[in-house]
mmCIF file of C-alpha atoms in Angstrom:
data_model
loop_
_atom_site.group_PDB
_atom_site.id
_atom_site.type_symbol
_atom_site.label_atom_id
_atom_site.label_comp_id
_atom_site.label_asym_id
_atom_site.label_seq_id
_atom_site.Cartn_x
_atom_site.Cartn_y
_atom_site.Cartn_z
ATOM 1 C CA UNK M 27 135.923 108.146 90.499
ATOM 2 C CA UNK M 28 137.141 104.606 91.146
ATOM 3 C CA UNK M 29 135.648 103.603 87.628
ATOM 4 C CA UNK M 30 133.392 101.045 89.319
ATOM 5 C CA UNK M 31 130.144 100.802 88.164
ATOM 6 C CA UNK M 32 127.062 97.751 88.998
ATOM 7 C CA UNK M 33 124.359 96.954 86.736
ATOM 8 C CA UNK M 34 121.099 96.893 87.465
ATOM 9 C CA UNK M 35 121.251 99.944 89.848
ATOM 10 C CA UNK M 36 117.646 98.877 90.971
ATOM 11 C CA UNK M 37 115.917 95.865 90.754
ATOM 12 C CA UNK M 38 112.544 94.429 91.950
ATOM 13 C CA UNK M 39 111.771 90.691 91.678
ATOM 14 C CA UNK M 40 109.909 87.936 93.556
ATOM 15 C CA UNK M 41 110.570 85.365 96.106
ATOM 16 C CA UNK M 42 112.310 82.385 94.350
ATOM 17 C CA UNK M 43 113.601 84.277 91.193
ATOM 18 C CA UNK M 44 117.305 83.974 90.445
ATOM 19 C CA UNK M 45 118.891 87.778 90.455
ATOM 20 C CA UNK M 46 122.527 88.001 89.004
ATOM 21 C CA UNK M 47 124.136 91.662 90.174
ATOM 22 C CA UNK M 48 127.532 92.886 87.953
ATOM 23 C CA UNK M 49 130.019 94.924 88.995
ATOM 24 C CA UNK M 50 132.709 95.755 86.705
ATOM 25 C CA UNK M 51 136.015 97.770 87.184
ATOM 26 C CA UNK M 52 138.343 99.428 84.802
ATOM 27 C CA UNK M 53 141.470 100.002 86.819
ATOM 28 C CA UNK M 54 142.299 96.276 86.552
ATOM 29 C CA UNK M 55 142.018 95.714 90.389
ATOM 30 C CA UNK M 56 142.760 92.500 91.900
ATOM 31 C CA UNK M 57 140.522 92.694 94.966
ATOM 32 C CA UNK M 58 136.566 92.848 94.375
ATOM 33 C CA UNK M 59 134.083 92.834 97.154
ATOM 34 C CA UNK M 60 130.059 92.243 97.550
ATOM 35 C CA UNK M 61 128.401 93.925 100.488
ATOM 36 C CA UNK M 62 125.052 94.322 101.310
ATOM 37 C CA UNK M 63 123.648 97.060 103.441
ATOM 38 C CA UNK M 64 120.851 97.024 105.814
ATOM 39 C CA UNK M 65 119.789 99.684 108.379
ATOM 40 C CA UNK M 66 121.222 98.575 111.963
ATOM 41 C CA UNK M 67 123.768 95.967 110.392
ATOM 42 C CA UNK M 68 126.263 98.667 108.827
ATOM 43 C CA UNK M 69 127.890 96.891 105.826
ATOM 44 C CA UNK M 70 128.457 93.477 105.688
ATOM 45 C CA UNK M 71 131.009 91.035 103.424
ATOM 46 C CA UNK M 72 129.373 88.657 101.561
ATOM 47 C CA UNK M 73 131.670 87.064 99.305
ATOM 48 C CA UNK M 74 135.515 88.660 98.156
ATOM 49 C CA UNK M 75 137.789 87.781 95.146
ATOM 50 C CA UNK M 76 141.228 88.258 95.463
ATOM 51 C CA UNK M 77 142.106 86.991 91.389
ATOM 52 C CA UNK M 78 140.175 85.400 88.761
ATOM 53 C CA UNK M 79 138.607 82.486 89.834
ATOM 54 C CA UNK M 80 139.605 83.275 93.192
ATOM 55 C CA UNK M 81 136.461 84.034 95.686
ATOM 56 C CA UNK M 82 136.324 83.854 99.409
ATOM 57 C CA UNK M 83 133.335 84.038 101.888
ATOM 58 C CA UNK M 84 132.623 86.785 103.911
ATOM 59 C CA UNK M 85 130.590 86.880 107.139
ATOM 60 C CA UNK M 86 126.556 86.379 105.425
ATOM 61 C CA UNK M 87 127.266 84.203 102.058
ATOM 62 C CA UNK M 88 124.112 82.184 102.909
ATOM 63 C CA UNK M 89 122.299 82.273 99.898
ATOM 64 C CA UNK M 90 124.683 83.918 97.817
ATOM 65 C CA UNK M 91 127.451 82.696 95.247
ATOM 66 C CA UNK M 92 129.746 84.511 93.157
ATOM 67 C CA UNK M 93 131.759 84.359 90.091
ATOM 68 C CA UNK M 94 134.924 85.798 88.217
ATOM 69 C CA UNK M 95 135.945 84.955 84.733
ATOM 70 C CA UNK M 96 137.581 87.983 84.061
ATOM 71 C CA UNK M 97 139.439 90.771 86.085
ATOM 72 C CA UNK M 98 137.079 93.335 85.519
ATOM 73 C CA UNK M 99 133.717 91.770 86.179
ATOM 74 C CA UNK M 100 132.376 90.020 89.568
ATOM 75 C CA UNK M 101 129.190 88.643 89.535
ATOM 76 C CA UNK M 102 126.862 88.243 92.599
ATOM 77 C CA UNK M 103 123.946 85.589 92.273
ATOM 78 C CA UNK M 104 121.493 84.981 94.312
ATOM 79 C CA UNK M 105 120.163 81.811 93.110
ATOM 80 C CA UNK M 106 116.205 81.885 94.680
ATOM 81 C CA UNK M 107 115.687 85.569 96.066
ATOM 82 C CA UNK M 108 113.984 85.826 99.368
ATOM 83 C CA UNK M 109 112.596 88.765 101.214
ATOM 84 C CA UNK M 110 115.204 88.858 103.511
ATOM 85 C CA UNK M 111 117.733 89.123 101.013
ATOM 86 C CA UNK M 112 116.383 93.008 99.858
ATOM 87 C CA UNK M 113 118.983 95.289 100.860
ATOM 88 C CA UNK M 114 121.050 97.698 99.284
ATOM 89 C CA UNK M 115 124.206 95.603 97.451
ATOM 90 C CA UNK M 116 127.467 97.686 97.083
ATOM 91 C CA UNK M 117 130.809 96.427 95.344
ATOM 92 C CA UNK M 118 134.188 97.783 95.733
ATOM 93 C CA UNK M 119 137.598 97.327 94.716
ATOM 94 C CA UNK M 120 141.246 97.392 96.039
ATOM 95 C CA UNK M 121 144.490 97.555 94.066
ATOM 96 C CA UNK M 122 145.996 95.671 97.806
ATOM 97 C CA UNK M 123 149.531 94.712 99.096
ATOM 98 C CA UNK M 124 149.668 98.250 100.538
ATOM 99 C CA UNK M 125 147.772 101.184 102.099
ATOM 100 C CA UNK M 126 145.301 101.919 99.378
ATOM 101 C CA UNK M 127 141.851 102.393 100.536
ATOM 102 C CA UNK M 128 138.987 100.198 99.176
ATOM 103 C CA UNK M 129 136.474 102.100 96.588
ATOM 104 C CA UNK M 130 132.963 101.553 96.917
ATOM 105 C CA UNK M 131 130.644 101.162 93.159
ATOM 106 C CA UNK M 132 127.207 103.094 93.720
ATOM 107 C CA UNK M 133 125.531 100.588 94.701
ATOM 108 C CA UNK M 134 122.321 98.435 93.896
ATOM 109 C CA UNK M 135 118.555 98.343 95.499
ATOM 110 C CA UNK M 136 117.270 95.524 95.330
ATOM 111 C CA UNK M 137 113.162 94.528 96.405
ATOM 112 C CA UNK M 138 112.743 91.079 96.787
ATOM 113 C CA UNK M 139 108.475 90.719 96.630
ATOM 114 C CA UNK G 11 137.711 87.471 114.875
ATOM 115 C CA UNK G 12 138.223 91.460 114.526
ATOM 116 C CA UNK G 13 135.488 93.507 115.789
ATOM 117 C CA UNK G 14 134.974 97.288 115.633
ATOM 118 C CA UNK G 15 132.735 99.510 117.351
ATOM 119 C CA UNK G 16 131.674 103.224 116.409
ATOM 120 C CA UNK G 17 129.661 105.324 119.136
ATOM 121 C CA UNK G 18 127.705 106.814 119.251
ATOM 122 C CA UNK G 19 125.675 105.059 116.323
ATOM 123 C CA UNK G 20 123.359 108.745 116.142
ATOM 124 C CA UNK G 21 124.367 111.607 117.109
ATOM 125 C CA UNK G 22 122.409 115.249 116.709
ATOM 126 C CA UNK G 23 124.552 118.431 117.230
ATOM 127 C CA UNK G 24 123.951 121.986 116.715
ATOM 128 C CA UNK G 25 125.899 124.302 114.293
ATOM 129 C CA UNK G 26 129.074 125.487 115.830
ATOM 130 C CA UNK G 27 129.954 122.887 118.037
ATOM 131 C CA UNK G 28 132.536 120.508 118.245
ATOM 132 C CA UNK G 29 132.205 116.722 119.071
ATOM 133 C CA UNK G 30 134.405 113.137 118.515
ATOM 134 C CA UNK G 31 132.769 109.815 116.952
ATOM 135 C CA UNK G 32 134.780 107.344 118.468
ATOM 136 C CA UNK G 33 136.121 103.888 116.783
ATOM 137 C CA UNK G 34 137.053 101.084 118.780
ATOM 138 C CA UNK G 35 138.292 97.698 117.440
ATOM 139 C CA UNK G 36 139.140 94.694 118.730
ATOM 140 C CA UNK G 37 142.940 93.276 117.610
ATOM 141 C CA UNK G 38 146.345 94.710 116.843
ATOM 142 C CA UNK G 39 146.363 96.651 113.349
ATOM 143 C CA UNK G 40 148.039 99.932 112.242
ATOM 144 C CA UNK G 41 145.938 100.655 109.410
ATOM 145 C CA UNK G 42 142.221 102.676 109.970
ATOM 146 C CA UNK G 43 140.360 104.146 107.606
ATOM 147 C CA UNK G 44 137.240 106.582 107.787
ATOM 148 C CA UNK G 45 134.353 106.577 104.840
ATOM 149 C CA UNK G 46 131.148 108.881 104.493
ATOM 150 C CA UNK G 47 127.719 108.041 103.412
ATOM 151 C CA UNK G 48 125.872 111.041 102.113
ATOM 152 C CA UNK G 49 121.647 109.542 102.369
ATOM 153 C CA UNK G 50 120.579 107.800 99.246
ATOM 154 C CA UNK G 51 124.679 107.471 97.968
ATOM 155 C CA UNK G 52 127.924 105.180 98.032
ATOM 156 C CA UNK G 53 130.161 105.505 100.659
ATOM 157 C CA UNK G 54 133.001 108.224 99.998
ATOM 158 C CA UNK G 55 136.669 107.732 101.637
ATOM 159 C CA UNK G 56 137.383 110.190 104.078
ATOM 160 C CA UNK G 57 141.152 109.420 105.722
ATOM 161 C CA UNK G 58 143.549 106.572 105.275
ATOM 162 C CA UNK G 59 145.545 106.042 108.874
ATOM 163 C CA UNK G 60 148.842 103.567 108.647
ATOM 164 C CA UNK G 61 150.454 104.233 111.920
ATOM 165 C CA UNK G 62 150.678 105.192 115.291
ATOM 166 C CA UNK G 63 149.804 108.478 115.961
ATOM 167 C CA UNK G 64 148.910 109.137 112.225
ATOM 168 C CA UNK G 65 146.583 112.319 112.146
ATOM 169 C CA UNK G 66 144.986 113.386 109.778
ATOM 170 C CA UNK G 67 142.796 116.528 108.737
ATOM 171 C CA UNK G 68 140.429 117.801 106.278
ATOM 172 C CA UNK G 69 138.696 120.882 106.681
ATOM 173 C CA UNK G 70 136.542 120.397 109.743
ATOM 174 C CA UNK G 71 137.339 116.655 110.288
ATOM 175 C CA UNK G 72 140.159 115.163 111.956
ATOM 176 C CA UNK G 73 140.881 111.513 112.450
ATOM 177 C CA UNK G 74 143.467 110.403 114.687
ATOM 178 C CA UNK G 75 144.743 106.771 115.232
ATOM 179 C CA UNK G 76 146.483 105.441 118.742
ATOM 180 C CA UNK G 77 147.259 101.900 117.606
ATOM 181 C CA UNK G 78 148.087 100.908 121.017
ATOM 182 C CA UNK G 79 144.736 101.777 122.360
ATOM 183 C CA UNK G 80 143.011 100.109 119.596
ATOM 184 C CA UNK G 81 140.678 103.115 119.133
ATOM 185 C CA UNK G 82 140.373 105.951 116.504
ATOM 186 C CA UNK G 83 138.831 109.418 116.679
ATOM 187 C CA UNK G 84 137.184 111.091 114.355
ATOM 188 C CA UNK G 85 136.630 115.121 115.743
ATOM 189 C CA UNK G 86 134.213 117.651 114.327
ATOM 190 C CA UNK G 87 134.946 121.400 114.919
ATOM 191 C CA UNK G 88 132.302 124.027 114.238
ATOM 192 C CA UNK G 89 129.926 121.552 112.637
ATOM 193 C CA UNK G 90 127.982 123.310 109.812
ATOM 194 C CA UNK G 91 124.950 121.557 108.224
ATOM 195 C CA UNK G 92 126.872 120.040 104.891
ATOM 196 C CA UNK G 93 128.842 117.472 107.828
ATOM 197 C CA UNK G 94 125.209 115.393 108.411
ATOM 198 C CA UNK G 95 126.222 111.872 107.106
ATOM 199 C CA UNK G 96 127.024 108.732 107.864
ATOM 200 C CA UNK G 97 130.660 108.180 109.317
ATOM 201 C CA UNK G 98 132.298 104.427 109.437
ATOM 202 C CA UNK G 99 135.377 103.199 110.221
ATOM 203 C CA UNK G 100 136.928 100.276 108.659
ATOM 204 C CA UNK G 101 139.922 98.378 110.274
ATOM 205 C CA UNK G 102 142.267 96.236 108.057
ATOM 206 C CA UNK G 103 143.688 93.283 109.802
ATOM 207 C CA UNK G 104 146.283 92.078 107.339
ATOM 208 C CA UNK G 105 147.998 94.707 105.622
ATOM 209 C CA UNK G 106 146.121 95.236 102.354
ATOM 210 C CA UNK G 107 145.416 91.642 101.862
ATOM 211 C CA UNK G 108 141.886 90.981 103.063
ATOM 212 C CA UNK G 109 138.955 92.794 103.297
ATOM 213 C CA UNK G 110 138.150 95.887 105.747
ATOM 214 C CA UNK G 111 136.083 95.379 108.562
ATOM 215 C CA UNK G 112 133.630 98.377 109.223
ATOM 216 C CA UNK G 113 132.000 99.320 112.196
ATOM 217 C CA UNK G 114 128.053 100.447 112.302
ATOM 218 C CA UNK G 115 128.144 103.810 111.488
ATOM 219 C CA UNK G 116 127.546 106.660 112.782
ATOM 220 C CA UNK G 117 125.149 108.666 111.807
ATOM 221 C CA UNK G 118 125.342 112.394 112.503
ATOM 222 C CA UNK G 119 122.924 115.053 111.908
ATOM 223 C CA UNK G 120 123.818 119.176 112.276
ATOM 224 C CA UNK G 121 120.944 121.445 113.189
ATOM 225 C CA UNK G 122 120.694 125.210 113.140
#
């Protein structure tokens, strides 16, 4: 146990509502990650934050933006949902700088009506 | 841009026999790492390869990583029913200091 966990673990909303997904860490990690996961994609980076304040964009961050104020929490927004945007949202974590693996939270479903 | 490539993406097998998911990827890196998906959960780390020729084994899984070939293996011996999962491989490009890059999956099921 990684001590990851993401908040709402489901959600279902409608097309053009803003949906805010946590994920918060207790092992004081510097690297957080937002993936989404969709049946013949695999997983795919959507943003990254390598320190507070610090956030990078990964290969599908159309649509998406991100935020960290403090170590343990990164936030994923998605500021007017659309249906293409229901997937399966996992974060993860990564101490980096050496040969550590990254560890995955369990994940959120989210519907997008 | 790094690219890596699992086959096959499905894969059935029957109890008892022995087969290789293979992991190809696309520029120079020495580190590899395997994850499983159980249906329904998170993924689960599996093996952590940092070098040429790293192998590494767990029960009836072992991963082995020729850097110079770009490719990692992933063998199954005797499969038994508990191995049907998801299996990815996830390359890191730059040491620890960017995110990992995962391949499709691949998603193997054991029959009787």
């Amino acid at each position: 146990d990684a001590g990851i966990t993401q908040s709402p673990r489901h959600k279902v909303t409608e097309t053009g509502t803003p949906v805010t997904l946590r994920c918060h860490q207790t092992e004081n990690h510097r690297y957080m990650y937002w993936y989404r996961q969709d049946p013949g994609h695999g997983l795919r980076l959507i943003h990254y934050s390598y320190g507070v304040k610090d956030t990078d964009k990964g290969e599908v961050s159309d649509g998406y933006s991100v935020s960290r104020s403090k170590t343990e929490d990164f936030l994923l927004t998605l500021e007017s949902a659309t249906s293409s945007q229901t997937s399966v949202y996992f974060c993860a974590i990564r101490k980096g700088g050496g040969s550590d693996t990254q560890y995955f939270g369990p994940g959120t479903r989210l519907t997008v009506l | 841009e790094l690219k890596v490539e699992q086959n096959p993406l499905f894969l059935s097998m029957q109890e008892g026999k022995n087969y290789t998911i293979y992991c190809n990827y696309s520029t120079t890196s020495d580190r590899l790492y395997w994850y499983r998906q159980d249906p329904g959960k998170s993924l689960e780390s599996l093996f952590v390869l940092l070098s040429n020729g790293a192998v590494k084994q767990e029960g009836r899984l072992m991963a082995s990583l020729d850097t110079k070939a770009r490719l990692s293996t992933l063998h199954i011996t005797a499969a038994v029913h508990d191995l049907s999962a998801t299996y990815f491989c996830a390359v890191d490009q730059f040491s620890g200091n960017t995110p990992l890059v995962f391949g499709k999956g691949t998603r193997l099921s054991v029959i009787a």
